[in-house]
Amino acid sequence: MNLRIPKNPWRLMVAVNVAVLIGVFLYKITLVPYVPYIHLLVDYHFGFTKRALIGAIASLFVHKMPVWPVFALGGAMLLITAGLYVQLFRRTFGSERTQLPLFVLTAGSPFFLKNFIYTLGHFDIYGCAIAICLLLAPARSVAFVISAALASMVLLLIHHIHFLMYVPTIAVIVVLRHYLVVGLTRQNAIVGMTAALAVAALFFAAQFYGTMTVSPNEFSAHLQSRIADTSREDLPRYTDAFVYIWYQPLAREIHDTWERMPANLLGLPVFALLIWLHTPLWQYFARLIGALSSELHRRIVIAAIVLVSAAYLVMFAMVFDYSRWISNWAVCLFLILHAVKTLPASHKVPLIPTDDRRTTVFGWIVTIIPRVGIVRPF
């Protein structure tokens, strides 16, 4: 049987992706987001606390917290992030029809917006949104470096895992968009080193001094006092069950991760397959790097990709939400791609072809995959 592929299916893929996004969101709001909800209950009532910034800000407006703000806040962040990425894509690559394969393989990837919907309420998307903002912002002033550092510190107060998740990518964006363009001066070197030290100091403070100092029962009682719907028996029960997150030492997290490692590694072939389905995108990325006019720029970009990937390998060894990590790693590469595109090139790089049968098949498969997941694939 000879399957007929439409001459221009990429617009249809974009429409199908939108439909899949809506479908995943409608499915997600049928589930109770216990852990994200608990994060909205946590504040600075007992002093400096890790993972507490969003809950502390929410507590300024309402003490009794219902469940629906998890979906409202997560949905708003998704719309903002999607809008920012569309604007970034248009600025970097344009909006011509010939760019649609690249748009489908990034914005339509199950690693990206679709998985952010499935992980609605988790704080990964904040790092992505800030990184996109930094890709859109003017970068020649040293204020850009300071802004990136302040934004990174906000991310660490939201969740200290961003030190490995999005802060390395933010650092790469700063290097590619500021230091490689402006050059290294005494002023921006001092500002950069000071910013890096400040971000690192805050991470260690959150990691080692952000644990609860009161008893778990007292902490749980405070969280339960902020639950708006007292008629639901499941919310206090799950709140009490998950308070250990704010007491668990790093050594215990690593132990739990390695204990589950054999079962979780079974998902690696699926992750490899998902990465392979993005082959046209990776090939285009490689051509962009190869086309850079400066050998130094090429080496720095390759080193940056290695650095970001190494940070995710460390996360793999410490925390077992593997589907989240592999998805965010791919998103970080998508964002670095945009930064690389702005660097001087020696020649024009051919686009991903719109009429290649293999690329079209990959595009359709990527389009219909609704998400990657949180821990194990799908």
Short mmCIF file of C-alpha atoms in Angstrom, two decimals, residues 80-329:
data_model
loop_
_atom_site.label_atom_id
_atom_site.label_comp_id
_atom_site.label_asym_id
_atom_site.label_seq_id
_atom_site.Cartn_x
_atom_site.Cartn_y
_atom_site.Cartn_z
CA ILE A 80 3.02 32.82 29.10
CA THR A 81 5.82 30.38 28.26
CA ALA A 82 4.17 29.33 24.99
CA GLY A 83 3.67 32.95 23.98
CA LEU A 84 7.25 33.84 24.85
CA TYR A 85 8.58 30.90 22.85
CA VAL A 86 6.53 31.79 19.78
CA GLN A 87 7.90 35.33 19.98
CA LEU A 88 11.44 33.98 20.42
CA PHE A 89 11.07 31.61 17.48
CA ARG A 90 9.81 34.39 15.22
CA ARG A 91 12.68 36.65 16.24
CA THR A 92 15.34 33.97 15.79
CA PHE A 93 14.12 32.08 12.72
CA GLY A 94 11.21 34.06 11.30
CA SER A 95 7.66 32.90 10.59
CA GLU A 96 7.98 31.61 7.04
CA ARG A 97 6.43 28.29 6.06
CA THR A 98 9.90 26.83 5.52
CA GLN A 99 10.55 27.12 9.28
CA LEU A 100 7.58 24.94 10.25
CA PRO A 101 9.53 21.65 10.57
CA LEU A 102 11.87 23.30 13.07
CA PHE A 103 8.90 24.76 14.96
CA VAL A 104 7.10 21.40 15.11
CA LEU A 105 10.23 19.58 16.33
CA THR A 106 10.76 22.12 19.12
CA ALA A 107 7.45 23.66 20.23
CA GLY A 108 5.55 20.51 19.25
CA SER A 109 7.99 18.14 20.90
CA PRO A 110 6.61 15.91 23.69
CA PHE A 111 9.64 17.10 25.68
CA PHE A 112 8.43 20.69 25.70
CA LEU A 113 5.01 22.32 26.17
CA LYS A 114 3.05 19.07 26.19
CA ASN A 115 5.15 17.71 29.04
CA PHE A 116 4.93 21.01 30.90
CA ILE A 117 1.15 20.52 30.86
CA TYR A 118 1.49 16.98 32.16
CA THR A 119 3.80 18.20 34.95
CA LEU A 120 1.44 21.11 35.67
CA GLY A 121 2.13 22.53 39.11
CA HIS A 122 5.79 21.53 39.13
CA PHE A 123 8.26 24.38 38.95
CA ASP A 124 10.34 23.34 35.92
CA ILE A 125 8.48 25.74 33.63
CA TYR A 126 9.61 28.79 35.62
CA GLY A 127 13.22 28.09 34.66
CA CYS A 128 12.26 27.70 31.01
CA ALA A 129 10.25 30.95 31.01
CA ILE A 130 13.11 32.91 32.57
CA ALA A 131 15.60 31.47 30.09
CA ILE A 132 13.35 32.51 27.19
CA CYS A 133 13.04 36.02 28.65
CA LEU A 134 16.83 36.25 28.76
CA LEU A 135 17.00 35.16 25.12
CA LEU A 136 14.60 37.98 24.25
CA ALA A 137 16.16 40.70 26.42
CA PRO A 138 18.93 43.08 25.27
CA ALA A 139 22.25 41.53 26.30
CA ARG A 140 25.02 44.07 25.72
CA SER A 141 24.85 45.79 29.12
CA VAL A 142 26.31 44.34 32.31
CA ALA A 143 22.78 44.74 33.69
CA PHE A 144 21.94 41.64 31.62
CA VAL A 145 24.42 39.59 33.68
CA ILE A 146 23.02 40.97 36.94
CA SER A 147 19.45 40.30 35.83
CA ALA A 148 20.33 36.71 34.93
CA ALA A 149 21.89 36.20 38.36
CA LEU A 150 18.87 37.68 40.19
CA ALA A 151 16.50 35.56 38.10
CA SER A 152 18.58 32.46 38.91
CA MET A 153 18.37 33.26 42.62
CA VAL A 154 14.59 33.57 42.37
CA LEU A 155 14.52 30.14 40.71
CA LEU A 156 16.55 28.67 43.57
CA LEU A 157 14.08 30.06 46.10
CA ILE A 158 11.27 28.48 44.09
CA HIS A 159 13.11 25.14 44.00
CA HIS A 160 16.83 24.57 44.55
CA ILE A 161 16.90 21.80 41.90
CA HIS A 162 17.07 24.63 39.35
CA PHE A 163 20.76 24.92 40.24
CA LEU A 164 21.23 21.87 38.01
CA MET A 165 18.10 22.15 35.87
CA TYR A 166 18.02 25.65 34.34
CA VAL A 167 20.74 27.76 35.98
CA PRO A 168 23.48 26.13 33.82
CA THR A 169 21.48 26.95 30.68
CA ILE A 170 20.98 30.51 31.90
CA ALA A 171 24.75 30.75 32.41
CA VAL A 172 25.27 29.48 28.85
CA ILE A 173 22.84 32.10 27.50
CA VAL A 174 24.75 34.82 29.35
CA VAL A 175 28.07 33.63 27.95
CA LEU A 176 26.81 33.29 24.36
CA ARG A 177 24.73 36.46 24.26
CA HIS A 178 26.87 38.79 26.37
CA TYR A 179 30.47 37.69 26.83
CA LEU A 180 31.01 36.37 23.28
CA VAL A 181 29.48 39.53 21.80
CA VAL A 182 30.80 42.26 24.11
CA GLY A 183 34.01 40.52 25.06
CA LEU A 184 35.54 40.00 28.48
CA THR A 185 36.24 43.22 30.37
CA ARG A 186 37.33 43.86 33.92
CA GLN A 187 33.86 45.10 34.84
CA ASN A 188 31.79 42.26 33.42
CA ALA A 189 34.32 39.69 34.66
CA ILE A 190 33.98 40.95 38.25
CA VAL A 191 30.20 41.12 37.95
CA GLY A 192 30.06 37.62 36.48
CA MET A 193 32.23 36.05 39.17
CA THR A 194 30.33 37.83 41.94
CA ALA A 195 27.02 36.73 40.45
CA ALA A 196 28.17 33.12 40.17
CA LEU A 197 29.34 33.09 43.80
CA ALA A 198 26.07 34.61 44.99
CA VAL A 199 23.99 32.05 43.11
CA ALA A 200 26.14 29.17 44.41
CA ALA A 201 25.94 30.48 47.99
CA LEU A 202 22.15 30.66 47.84
CA PHE A 203 21.96 27.12 46.48
CA PHE A 204 24.02 25.72 49.35
CA ALA A 205 21.96 27.74 51.83
CA ALA A 206 18.73 26.31 50.43
CA GLN A 207 20.10 22.77 50.22
CA PHE A 208 21.66 22.56 53.67
CA TYR A 209 19.89 25.24 55.72
CA GLY A 210 16.43 25.21 54.17
CA THR A 211 15.18 22.09 55.94
CA MET A 212 12.53 22.37 58.62
CA THR A 213 13.70 23.04 62.19
CA VAL A 214 10.35 22.24 63.83
CA SER A 215 8.90 18.78 64.24
CA PRO A 216 7.11 17.14 61.30
CA ASN A 217 3.86 17.11 63.28
CA GLU A 218 4.04 20.87 63.89
CA PHE A 219 4.92 21.56 60.26
CA SER A 220 2.12 19.31 59.02
CA ALA A 221 -0.36 21.00 61.36
CA HIS A 222 0.58 24.40 59.93
CA LEU A 223 0.13 23.19 56.36
CA GLN A 224 -3.22 21.61 57.17
CA SER A 225 -4.36 24.87 58.76
CA ARG A 226 -4.00 26.48 55.32
CA ILE A 227 -6.20 23.95 53.51
CA ALA A 228 -9.35 25.72 52.35
CA ASP A 229 -11.58 22.69 51.76
CA THR A 230 -11.77 21.08 55.20
CA SER A 231 -14.43 18.63 54.02
CA ARG A 232 -11.90 16.67 51.96
CA GLU A 233 -10.18 13.94 53.92
CA ASP A 234 -7.56 13.20 51.27
CA LEU A 235 -5.82 16.58 51.39
CA PRO A 236 -4.75 16.43 55.08
CA ARG A 237 -3.77 12.77 54.64
CA TYR A 238 -1.52 13.42 51.65
CA THR A 239 -0.16 16.62 53.18
CA ASP A 240 0.96 14.65 56.21
CA ALA A 241 2.41 11.94 53.94
CA PHE A 242 4.58 14.34 51.91
CA VAL A 243 6.01 16.63 54.62
CA TYR A 244 9.10 14.42 54.62
CA ILE A 245 10.22 16.33 51.50
CA TRP A 246 11.23 19.26 53.70
CA TYR A 247 13.19 17.04 56.13
CA GLN A 248 14.87 14.55 53.83
CA PRO A 249 18.67 15.00 53.69
CA LEU A 250 20.56 14.82 50.40
CA ALA A 251 22.08 11.46 51.32
CA ARG A 252 18.61 9.96 51.66
CA GLU A 253 17.49 11.33 48.29
CA ILE A 254 20.52 9.76 46.62
CA HIS A 255 19.89 6.46 48.41
CA ASP A 256 16.25 6.36 47.26
CA THR A 257 17.27 7.19 43.71
CA TRP A 258 19.82 4.41 43.46
CA GLU A 259 17.45 1.97 45.12
CA ARG A 260 14.94 2.55 42.30
CA MET A 261 17.60 2.83 39.61
CA PRO A 262 17.31 -0.72 38.15
CA ALA A 263 13.57 -0.37 37.52
CA ASN A 264 13.80 3.20 36.27
CA LEU A 265 16.64 2.39 33.85
CA LEU A 266 14.19 0.24 31.90
CA GLY A 267 12.88 3.49 30.45
CA LEU A 268 16.20 4.43 28.83
CA PRO A 269 15.42 2.75 25.46
CA VAL A 270 12.22 4.81 25.28
CA PHE A 271 14.13 8.01 26.03
CA ALA A 272 16.68 7.07 23.36
CA LEU A 273 13.87 6.50 20.85
CA LEU A 274 12.30 9.88 21.64
CA ILE A 275 15.66 11.60 21.20
CA TRP A 276 16.22 9.75 17.90
CA LEU A 277 12.86 10.99 16.59
CA HIS A 278 14.31 14.51 16.82
CA THR A 279 17.25 13.58 14.57
CA PRO A 280 16.48 16.27 11.93
CA LEU A 281 16.60 18.89 14.67
CA TRP A 282 19.91 17.62 16.10
CA GLN A 283 21.40 17.53 12.60
CA TYR A 284 20.34 21.14 12.02
CA PHE A 285 21.85 22.10 15.40
CA ALA A 286 25.13 20.42 14.45
CA ARG A 287 25.19 22.30 11.14
CA LEU A 288 24.63 25.58 12.98
CA ILE A 289 27.57 24.89 15.27
CA GLY A 290 29.75 23.85 12.35
CA ALA A 291 28.88 27.05 10.48
CA LEU A 292 30.05 29.37 13.27
CA SER A 293 32.74 31.67 11.91
CA SER A 294 34.89 31.44 15.05
CA GLU A 295 36.59 28.23 16.15
CA LEU A 296 36.55 29.58 19.71
CA HIS A 297 32.78 30.01 19.53
CA ARG A 298 32.36 26.43 18.32
CA ARG A 299 34.44 25.09 21.20
CA ILE A 300 32.56 27.18 23.75
CA VAL A 301 29.18 26.02 22.44
CA ILE A 302 30.24 22.36 22.55
CA ALA A 303 31.63 22.82 26.06
CA ALA A 304 28.36 24.50 27.09
CA ILE A 305 26.29 21.56 25.82
CA VAL A 306 28.58 19.16 27.72
CA LEU A 307 28.22 21.29 30.87
CA VAL A 308 24.43 21.35 30.72
CA SER A 309 24.30 17.62 29.98
CA ALA A 310 26.66 16.88 32.88
CA ALA A 311 24.37 18.82 35.25
CA TYR A 312 21.47 16.60 34.19
CA LEU A 313 23.56 13.47 34.70
CA VAL A 314 24.16 14.63 38.27
CA MET A 315 20.39 15.06 38.67
CA PHE A 316 19.86 11.55 37.33
CA ALA A 317 22.10 10.25 40.10
CA MET A 318 20.37 12.26 42.83
CA VAL A 319 16.62 12.42 42.05
CA PHE A 320 14.55 9.85 40.16
CA ASP A 321 12.09 11.98 38.15
CA TYR A 322 13.80 10.80 34.97
CA SER A 323 11.10 11.70 32.45
CA ARG A 324 11.11 15.28 33.76
CA TRP A 325 14.89 15.50 33.62
CA ILE A 326 15.25 14.17 30.07
CA SER A 327 12.45 16.48 28.91
CA ASN A 328 13.99 19.57 30.48
CA TRP A 329 17.42 18.61 29.14
#
